N, CA and C of each residue as an Amber inpcrd file, in Angstrom:
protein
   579
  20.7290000  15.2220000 132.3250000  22.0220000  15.3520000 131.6840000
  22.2940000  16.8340000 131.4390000  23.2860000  17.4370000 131.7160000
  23.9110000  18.6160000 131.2120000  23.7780000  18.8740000 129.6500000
  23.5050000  20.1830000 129.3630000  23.0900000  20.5310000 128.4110000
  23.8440000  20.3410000 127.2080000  24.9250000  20.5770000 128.0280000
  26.0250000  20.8450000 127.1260000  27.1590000  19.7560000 126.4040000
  26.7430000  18.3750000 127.5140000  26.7650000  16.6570000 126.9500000
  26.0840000  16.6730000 126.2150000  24.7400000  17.0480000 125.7870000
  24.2630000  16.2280000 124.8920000  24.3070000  16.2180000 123.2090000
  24.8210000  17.6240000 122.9040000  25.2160000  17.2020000 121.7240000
  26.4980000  16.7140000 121.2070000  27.6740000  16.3300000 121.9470000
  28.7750000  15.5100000 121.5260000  28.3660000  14.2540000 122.4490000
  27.2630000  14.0080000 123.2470000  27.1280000  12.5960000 123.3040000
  26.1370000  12.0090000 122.2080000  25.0650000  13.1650000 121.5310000
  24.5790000  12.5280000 120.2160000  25.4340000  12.1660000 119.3020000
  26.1610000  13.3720000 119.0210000  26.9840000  12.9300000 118.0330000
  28.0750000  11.4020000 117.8900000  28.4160000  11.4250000 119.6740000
  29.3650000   9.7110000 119.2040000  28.3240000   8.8390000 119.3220000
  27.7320000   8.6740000 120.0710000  26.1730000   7.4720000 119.4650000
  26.0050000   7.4430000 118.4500000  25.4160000   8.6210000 117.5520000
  24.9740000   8.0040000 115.9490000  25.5740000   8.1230000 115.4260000
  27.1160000   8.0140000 115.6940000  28.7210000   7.3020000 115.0470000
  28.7220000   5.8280000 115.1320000  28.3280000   5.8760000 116.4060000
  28.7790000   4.2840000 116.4490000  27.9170000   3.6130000 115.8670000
  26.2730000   4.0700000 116.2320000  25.1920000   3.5690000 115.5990000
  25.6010000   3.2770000 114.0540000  26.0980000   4.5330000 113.1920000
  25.6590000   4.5320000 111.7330000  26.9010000   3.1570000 111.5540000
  28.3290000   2.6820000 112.1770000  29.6030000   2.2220000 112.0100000
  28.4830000   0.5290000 112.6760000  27.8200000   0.9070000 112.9690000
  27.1290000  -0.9590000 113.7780000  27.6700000  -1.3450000 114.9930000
  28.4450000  -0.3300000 115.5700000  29.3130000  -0.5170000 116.5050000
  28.2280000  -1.0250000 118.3990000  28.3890000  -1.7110000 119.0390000
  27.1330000  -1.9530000 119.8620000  28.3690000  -0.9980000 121.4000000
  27.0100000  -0.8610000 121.9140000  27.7040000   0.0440000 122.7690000
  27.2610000   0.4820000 124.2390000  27.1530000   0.9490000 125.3550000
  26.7520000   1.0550000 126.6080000  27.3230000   2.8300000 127.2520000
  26.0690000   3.2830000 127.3520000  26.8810000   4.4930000 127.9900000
  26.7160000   4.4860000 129.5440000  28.4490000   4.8830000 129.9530000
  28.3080000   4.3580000 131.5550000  28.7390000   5.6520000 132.2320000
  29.2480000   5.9900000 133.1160000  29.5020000   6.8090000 134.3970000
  28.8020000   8.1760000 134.6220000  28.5120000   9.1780000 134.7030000
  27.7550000  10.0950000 135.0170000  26.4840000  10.3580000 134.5800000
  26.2560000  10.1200000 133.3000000  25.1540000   9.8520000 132.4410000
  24.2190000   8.8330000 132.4850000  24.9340000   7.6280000 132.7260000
  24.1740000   6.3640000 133.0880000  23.5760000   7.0970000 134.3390000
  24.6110000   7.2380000 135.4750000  24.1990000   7.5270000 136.7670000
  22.9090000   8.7980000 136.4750000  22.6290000   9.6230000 135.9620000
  21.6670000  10.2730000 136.0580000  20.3300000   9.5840000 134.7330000
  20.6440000   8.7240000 134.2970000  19.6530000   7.6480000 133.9460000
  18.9770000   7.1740000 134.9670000  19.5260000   6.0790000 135.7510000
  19.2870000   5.7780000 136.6580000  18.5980000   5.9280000 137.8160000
  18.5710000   7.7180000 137.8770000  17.7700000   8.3280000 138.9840000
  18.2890000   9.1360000 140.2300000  19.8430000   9.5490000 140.0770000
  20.9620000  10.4030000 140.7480000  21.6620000  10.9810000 139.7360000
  21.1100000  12.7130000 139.6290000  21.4350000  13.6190000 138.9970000
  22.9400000  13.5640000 139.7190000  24.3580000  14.1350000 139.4790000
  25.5700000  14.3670000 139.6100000  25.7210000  14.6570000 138.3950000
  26.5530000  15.9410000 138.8450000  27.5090000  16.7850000 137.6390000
  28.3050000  15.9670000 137.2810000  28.6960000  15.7680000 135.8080000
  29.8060000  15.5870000 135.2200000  29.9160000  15.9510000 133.7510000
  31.1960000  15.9840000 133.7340000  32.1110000  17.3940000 132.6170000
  32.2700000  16.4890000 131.4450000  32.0790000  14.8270000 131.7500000
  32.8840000  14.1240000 130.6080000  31.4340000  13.3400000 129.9130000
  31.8190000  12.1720000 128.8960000  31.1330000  11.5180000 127.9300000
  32.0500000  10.3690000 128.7260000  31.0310000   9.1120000 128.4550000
  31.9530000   7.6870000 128.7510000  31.0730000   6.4140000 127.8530000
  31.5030000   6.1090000 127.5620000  30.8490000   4.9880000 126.3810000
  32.1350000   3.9720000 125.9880000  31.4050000   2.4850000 126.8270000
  32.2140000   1.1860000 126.8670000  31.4060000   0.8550000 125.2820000
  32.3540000   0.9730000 124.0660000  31.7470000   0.1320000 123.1910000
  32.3140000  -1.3130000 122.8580000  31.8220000  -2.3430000 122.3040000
  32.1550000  -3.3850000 122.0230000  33.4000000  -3.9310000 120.6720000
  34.2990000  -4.3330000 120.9470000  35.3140000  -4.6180000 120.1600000
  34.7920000  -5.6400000 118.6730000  34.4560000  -5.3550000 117.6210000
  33.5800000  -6.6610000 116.9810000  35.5070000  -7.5450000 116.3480000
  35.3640000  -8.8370000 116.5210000  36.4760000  -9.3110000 116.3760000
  37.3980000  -9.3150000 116.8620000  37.6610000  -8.8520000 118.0800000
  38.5710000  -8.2000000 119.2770000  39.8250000  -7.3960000 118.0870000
  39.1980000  -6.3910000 117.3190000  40.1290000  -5.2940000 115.8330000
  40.2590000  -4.3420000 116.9010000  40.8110000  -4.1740000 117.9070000
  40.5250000  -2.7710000 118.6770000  41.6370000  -1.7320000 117.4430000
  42.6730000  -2.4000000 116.6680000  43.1830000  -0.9670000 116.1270000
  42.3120000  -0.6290000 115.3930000  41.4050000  -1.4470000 114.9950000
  40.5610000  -0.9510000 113.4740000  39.6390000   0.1640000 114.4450000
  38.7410000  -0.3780000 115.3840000  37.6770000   0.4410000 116.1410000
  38.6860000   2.0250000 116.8320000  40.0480000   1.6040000 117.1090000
  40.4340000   2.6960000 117.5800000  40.8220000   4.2070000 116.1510000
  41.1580000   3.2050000 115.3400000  41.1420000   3.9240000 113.6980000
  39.8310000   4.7290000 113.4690000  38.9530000   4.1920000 113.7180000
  37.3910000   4.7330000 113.2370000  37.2160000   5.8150000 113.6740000
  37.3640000   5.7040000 115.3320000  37.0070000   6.5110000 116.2680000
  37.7220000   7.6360000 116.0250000  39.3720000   8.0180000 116.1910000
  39.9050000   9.0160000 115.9910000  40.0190000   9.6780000 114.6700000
  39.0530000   8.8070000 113.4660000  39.6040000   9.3710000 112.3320000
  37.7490000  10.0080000 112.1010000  36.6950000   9.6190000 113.0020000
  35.8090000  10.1220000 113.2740000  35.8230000  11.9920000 114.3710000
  36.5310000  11.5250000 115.2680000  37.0660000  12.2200000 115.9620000
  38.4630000  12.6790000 116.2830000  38.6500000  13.4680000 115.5280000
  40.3620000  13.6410000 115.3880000  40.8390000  14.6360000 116.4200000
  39.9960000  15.4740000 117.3200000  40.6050000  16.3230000 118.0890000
  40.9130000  15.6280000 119.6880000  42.1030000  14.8980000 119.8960000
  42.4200000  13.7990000 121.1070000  42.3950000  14.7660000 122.5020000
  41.9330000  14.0720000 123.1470000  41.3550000  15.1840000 124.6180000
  42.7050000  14.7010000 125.9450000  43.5760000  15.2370000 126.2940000
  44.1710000  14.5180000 127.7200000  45.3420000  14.3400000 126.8380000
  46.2170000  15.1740000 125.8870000  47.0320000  15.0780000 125.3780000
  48.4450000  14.2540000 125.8520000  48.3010000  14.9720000 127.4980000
  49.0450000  14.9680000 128.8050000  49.4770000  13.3010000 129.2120000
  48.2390000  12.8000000 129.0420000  48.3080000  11.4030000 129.6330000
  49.0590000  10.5060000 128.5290000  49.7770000   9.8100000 128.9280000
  49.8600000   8.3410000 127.7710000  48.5590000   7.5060000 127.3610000
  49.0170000   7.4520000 125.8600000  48.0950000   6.8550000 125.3810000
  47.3860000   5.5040000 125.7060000  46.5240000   4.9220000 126.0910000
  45.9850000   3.9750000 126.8310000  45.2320000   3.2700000 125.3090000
  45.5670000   1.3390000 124.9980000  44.7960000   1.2730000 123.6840000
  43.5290000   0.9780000 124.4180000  42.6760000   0.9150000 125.3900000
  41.5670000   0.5040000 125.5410000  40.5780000   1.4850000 126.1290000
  41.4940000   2.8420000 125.8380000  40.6410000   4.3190000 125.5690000
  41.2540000   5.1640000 123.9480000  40.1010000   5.4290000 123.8100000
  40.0110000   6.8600000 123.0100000  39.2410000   7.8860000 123.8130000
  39.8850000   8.3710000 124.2500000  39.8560000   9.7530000 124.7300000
  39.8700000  11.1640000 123.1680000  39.1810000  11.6750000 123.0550000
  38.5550000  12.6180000 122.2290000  37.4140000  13.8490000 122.6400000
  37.7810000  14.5660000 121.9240000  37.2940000  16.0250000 122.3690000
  36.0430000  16.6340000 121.3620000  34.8680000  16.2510000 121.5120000
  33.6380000  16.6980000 120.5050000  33.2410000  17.6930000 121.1010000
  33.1620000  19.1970000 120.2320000  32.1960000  20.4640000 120.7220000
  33.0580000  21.0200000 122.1530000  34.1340000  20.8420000 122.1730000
  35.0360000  21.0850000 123.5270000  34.3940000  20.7930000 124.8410000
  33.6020000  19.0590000 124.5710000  33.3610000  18.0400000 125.7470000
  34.9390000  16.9650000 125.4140000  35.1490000  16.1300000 126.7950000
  35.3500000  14.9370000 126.2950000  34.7560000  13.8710000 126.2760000
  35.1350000  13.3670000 125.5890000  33.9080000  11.7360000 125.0790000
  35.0870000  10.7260000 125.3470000  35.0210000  10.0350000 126.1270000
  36.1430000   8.8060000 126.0120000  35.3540000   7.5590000 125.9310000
  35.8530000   6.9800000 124.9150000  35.4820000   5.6130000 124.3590000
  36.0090000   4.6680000 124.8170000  35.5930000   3.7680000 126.0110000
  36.0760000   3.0180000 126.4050000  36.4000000   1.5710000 125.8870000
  37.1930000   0.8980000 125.2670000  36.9100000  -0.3400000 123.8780000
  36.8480000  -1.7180000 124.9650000  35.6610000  -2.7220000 124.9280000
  35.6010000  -3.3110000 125.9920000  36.4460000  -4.1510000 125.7020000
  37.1420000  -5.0820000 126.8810000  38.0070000  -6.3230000 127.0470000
  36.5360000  -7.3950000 127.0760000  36.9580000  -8.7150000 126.5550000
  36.3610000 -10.0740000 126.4810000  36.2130000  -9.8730000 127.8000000
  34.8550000 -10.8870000 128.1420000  34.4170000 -11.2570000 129.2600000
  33.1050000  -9.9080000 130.0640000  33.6220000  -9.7090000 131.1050000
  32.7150000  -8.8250000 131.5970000  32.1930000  -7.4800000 131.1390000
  32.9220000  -6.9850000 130.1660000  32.9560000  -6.0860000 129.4730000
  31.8970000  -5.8350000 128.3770000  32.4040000  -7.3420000 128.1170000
  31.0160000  -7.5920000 126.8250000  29.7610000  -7.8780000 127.5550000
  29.1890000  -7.9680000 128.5500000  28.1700000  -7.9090000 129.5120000
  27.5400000  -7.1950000 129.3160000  28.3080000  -5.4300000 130.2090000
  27.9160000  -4.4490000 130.3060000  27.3260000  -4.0260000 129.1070000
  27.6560000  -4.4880000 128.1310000  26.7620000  -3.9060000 126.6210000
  26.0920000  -4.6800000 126.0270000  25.6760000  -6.2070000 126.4570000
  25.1860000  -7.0680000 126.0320000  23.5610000  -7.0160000 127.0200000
  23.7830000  -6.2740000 128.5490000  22.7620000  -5.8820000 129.2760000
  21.8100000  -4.8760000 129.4860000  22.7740000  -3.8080000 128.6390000
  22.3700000  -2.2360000 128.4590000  20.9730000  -2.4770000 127.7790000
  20.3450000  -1.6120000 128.2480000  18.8850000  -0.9210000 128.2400000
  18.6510000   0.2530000 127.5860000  17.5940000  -0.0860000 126.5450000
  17.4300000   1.6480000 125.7360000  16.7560000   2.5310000 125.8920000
  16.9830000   3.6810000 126.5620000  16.4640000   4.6950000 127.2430000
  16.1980000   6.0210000 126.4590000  15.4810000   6.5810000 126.7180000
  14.6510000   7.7690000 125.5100000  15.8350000   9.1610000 126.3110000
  16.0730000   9.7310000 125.3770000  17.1500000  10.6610000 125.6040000
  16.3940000  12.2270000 125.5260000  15.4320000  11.9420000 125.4080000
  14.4590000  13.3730000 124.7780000  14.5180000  13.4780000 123.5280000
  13.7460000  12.7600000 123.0430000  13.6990000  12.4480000 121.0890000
  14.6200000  11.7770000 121.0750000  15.4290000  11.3320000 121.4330000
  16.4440000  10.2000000 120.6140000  16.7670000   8.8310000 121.3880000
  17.2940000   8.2150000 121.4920000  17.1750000   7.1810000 122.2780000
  18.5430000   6.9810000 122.1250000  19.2930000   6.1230000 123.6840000
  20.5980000   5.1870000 123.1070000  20.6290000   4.3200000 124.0900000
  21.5560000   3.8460000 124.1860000  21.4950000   2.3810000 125.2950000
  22.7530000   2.7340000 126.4440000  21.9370000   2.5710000 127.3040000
  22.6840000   2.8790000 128.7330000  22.8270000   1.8530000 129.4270000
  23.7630000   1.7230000 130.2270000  24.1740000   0.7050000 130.7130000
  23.6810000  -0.0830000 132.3170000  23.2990000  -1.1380000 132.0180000
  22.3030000  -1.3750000 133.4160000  22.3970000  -0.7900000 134.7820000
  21.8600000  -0.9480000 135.6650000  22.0450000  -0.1410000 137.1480000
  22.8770000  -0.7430000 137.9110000  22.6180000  -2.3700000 137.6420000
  23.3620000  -3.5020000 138.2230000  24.8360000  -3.3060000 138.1060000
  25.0590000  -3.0590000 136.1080000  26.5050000  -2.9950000 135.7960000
  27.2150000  -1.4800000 136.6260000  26.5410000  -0.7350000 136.5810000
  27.0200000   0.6160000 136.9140000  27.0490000   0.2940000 138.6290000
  26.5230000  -0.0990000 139.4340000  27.1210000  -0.1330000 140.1690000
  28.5860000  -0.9320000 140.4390000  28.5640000  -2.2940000 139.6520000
  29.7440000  -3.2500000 139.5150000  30.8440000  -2.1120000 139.2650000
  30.7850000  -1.3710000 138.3750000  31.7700000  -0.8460000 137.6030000
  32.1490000   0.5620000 139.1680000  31.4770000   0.9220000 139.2780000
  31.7450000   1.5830000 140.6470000  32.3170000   1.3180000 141.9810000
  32.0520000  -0.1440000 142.4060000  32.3190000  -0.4570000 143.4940000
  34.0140000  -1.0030000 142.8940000  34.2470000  -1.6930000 141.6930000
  35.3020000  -1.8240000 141.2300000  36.4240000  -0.8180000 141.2050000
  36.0970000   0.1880000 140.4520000  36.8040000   1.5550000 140.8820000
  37.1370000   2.4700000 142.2830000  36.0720000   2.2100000 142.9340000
  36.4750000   2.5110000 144.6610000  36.8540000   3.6840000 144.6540000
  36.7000000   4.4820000 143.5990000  36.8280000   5.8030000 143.7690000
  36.1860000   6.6250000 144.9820000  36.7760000   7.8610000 145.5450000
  35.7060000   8.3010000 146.8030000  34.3840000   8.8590000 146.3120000
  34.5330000   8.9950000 144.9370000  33.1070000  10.2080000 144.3810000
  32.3310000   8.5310000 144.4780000  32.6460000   7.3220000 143.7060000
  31.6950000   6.5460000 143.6930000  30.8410000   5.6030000 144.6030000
  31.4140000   5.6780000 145.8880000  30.6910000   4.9430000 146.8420000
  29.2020000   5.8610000 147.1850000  29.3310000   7.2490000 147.2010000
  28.3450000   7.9270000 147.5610000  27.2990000   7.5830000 146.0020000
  27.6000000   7.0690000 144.9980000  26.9390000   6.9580000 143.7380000
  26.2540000   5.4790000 144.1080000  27.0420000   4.4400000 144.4930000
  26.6370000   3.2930000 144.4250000  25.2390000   3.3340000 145.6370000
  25.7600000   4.0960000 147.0150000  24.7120000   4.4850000 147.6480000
  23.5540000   4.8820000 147.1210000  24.1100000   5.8190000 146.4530000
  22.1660000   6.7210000 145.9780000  21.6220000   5.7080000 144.6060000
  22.4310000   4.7200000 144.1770000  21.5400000   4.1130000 143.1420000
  21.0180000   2.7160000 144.1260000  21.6540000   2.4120000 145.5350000
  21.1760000   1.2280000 146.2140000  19.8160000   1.8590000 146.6230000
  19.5040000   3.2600000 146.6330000  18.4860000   3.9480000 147.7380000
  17.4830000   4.0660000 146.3830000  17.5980000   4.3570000 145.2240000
  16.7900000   4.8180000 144.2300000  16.5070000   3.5910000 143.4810000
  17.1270000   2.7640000 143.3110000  16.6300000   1.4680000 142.5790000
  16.3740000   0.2290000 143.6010000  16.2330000   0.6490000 144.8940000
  15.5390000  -0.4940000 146.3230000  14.4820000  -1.2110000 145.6030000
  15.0870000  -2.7860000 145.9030000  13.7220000  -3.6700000 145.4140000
  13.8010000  -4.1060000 143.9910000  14.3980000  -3.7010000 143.3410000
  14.5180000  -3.5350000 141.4920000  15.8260000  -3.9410000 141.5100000
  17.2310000  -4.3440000 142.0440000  17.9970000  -4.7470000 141.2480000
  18.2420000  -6.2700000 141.2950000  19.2330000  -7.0630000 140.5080000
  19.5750000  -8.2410000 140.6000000  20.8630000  -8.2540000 141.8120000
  20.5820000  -8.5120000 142.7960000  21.2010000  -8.4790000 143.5600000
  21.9600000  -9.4870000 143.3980000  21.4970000 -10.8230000 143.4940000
  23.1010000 -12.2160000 143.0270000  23.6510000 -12.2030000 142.4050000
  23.0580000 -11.1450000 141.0460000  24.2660000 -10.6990000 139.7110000
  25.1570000  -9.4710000 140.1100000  24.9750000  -8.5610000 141.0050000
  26.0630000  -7.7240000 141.2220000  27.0590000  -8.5160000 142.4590000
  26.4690000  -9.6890000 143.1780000  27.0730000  -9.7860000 144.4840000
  28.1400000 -11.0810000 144.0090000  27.6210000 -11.5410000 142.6620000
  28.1930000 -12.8610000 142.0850000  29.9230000 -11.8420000 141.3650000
  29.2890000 -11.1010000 140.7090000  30.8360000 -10.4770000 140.1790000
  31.6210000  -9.9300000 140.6500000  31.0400000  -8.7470000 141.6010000
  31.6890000  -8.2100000 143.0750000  32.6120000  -9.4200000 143.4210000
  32.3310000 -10.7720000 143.9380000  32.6720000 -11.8560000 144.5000000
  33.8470000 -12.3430000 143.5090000  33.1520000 -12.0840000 142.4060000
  34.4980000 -12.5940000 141.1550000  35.7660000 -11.2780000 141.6640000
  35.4990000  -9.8060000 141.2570000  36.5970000  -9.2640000 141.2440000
  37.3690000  -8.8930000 142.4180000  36.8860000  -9.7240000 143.4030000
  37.4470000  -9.2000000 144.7800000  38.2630000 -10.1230000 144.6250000
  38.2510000 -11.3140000 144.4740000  39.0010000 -12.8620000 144.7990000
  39.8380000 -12.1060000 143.0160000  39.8620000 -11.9700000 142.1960000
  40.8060000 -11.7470000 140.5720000  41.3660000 -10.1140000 141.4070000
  41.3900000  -9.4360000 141.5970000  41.9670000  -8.4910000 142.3870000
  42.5890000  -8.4810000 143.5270000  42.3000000  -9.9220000 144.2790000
  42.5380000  -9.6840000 145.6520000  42.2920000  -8.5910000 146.6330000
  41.3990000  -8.1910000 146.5570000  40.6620000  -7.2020000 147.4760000
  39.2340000  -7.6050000 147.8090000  39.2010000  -8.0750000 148.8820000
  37.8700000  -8.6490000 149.1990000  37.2070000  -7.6460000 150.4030000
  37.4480000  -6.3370000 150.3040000  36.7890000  -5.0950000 150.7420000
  35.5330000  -5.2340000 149.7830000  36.0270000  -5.1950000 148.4720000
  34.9040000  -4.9590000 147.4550000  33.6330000  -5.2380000 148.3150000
  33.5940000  -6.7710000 147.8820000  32.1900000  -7.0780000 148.6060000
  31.8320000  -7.1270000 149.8240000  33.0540000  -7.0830000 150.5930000
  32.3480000  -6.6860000 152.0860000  31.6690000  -5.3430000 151.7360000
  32.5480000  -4.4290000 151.5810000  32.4240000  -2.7800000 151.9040000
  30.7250000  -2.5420000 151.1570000  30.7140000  -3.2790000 150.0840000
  29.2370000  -3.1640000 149.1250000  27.9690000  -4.1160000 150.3840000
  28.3490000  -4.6620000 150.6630000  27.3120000  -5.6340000 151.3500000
  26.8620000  -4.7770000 152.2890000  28.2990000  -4.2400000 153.4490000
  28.0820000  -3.3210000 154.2550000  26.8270000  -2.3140000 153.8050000
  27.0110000  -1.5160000 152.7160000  26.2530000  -0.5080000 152.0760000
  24.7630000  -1.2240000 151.6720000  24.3270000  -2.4910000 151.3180000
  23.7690000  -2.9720000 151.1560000  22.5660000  -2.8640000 152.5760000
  23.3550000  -3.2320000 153.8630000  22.7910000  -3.6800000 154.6950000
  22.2460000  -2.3780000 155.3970000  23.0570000  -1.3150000 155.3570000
  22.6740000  -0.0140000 155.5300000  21.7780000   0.6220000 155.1670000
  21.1760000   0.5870000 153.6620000  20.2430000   1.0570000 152.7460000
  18.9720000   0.2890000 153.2720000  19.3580000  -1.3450000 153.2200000
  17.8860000  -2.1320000 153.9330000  17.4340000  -1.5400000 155.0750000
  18.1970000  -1.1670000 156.0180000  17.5690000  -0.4370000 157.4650000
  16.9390000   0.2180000 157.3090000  18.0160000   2.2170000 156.3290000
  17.0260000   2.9750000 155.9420000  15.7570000   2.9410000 155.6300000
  15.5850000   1.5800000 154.4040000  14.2490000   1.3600000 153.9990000
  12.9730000   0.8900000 155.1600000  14.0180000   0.2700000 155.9540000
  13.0370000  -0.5470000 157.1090000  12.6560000   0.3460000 158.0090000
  13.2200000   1.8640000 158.5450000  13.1200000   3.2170000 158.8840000
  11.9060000   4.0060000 158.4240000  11.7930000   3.5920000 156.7590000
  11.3500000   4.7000000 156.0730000  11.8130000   6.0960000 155.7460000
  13.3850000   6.0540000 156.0950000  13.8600000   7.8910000 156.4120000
  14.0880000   8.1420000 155.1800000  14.2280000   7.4050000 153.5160000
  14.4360000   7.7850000 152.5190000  13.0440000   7.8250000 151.4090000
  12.2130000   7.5150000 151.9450000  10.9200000   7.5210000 150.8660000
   9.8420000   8.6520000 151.1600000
């Protein structure tokens, strides 16, 4: 992790921690959990809605963090976007269903003296192949190549399968399978170990 994440990503963890708030940290950070270092500039943390109160949790957050980051953008209620130590930290507030997963699966990982809960490899790729961003296919790659053998494969290929058919885009899981089947060769090669 960048040096310079880690003290406004301590700081919103043992916010949410001290508030009981349950929580999952996902996109660049997870990803270099995981075992693929990539730069990134931001904080991302899907926390859990308790009571689906998102104004109350969105109240907490900005009145925890009052300096709002992305002034520019419209306000979105299922981000807080906020600016700790001139990082941004965006708080992602999860929606029912899959959302509550990703933090119900998260794993607690030692931070260098501190610990917080990061969000599975499985979910982080879901959440990647979902987004289809161009930075994230090369991510979903290097966590298919670094976590070979170790993931739940029917649990990412079962939801993939859900959001392709609720999206109508059934690239998702082709395009992931594709990548899937690619990585098995490599391995069957040996050109990545």
């Amino acid at each position: 992790m960048e040096k310079q994440l880690e003290g406004p990503l301590q700081k919103a963890i043992f916010f949410l921690e001290a508030q009981g708030y349950r929580y999952a940290i996902i996109g660049g950070i997870a990803l270099s959990e995981w075992g693929f270092i990539r730069v990134t500039r931001d904080v991302d943390v899907k926390v859990l809605v308790p009571d689906m109160d998102y104004t109350a949790v969105r109240n907490a957050l900005r009145g925890a963090f009052p300096t709002r980051a992305r002034v520019h953008v419209p306000e979105n209620p299922f981000i807080v976007a906020v600016e700790i130590d001139e990082v941004i930290v965006d708080f992602l507030l999860a929606a029912p269903g899959y959302e509550e997963m990703i933090i119900e699966r998260a794993v607690q990982r030692d931070l260098g003296g501190w610990s917080a809960w990061i969000c599975s490899a499985e979910d982080l790729i879901i959440q990647k192949v979902v987004a289809g961003r161009g930075k994230d296919w090369p991510d979903v790659e290097a966590l298919l190549i670094e976590q070979h053998g170790r993931l739940d494969e029917p649990y990412i290929e079962n939801w993939l399968a859900q959001f392709a058919e609720a999206l109508e885009e059934p690239q998702l899981l082709t395009e992931y399978q594709r990548l899937v089947a690619q990585v098995r060769q490599l391995g069957d090669d040996n050109q990545y170990q």
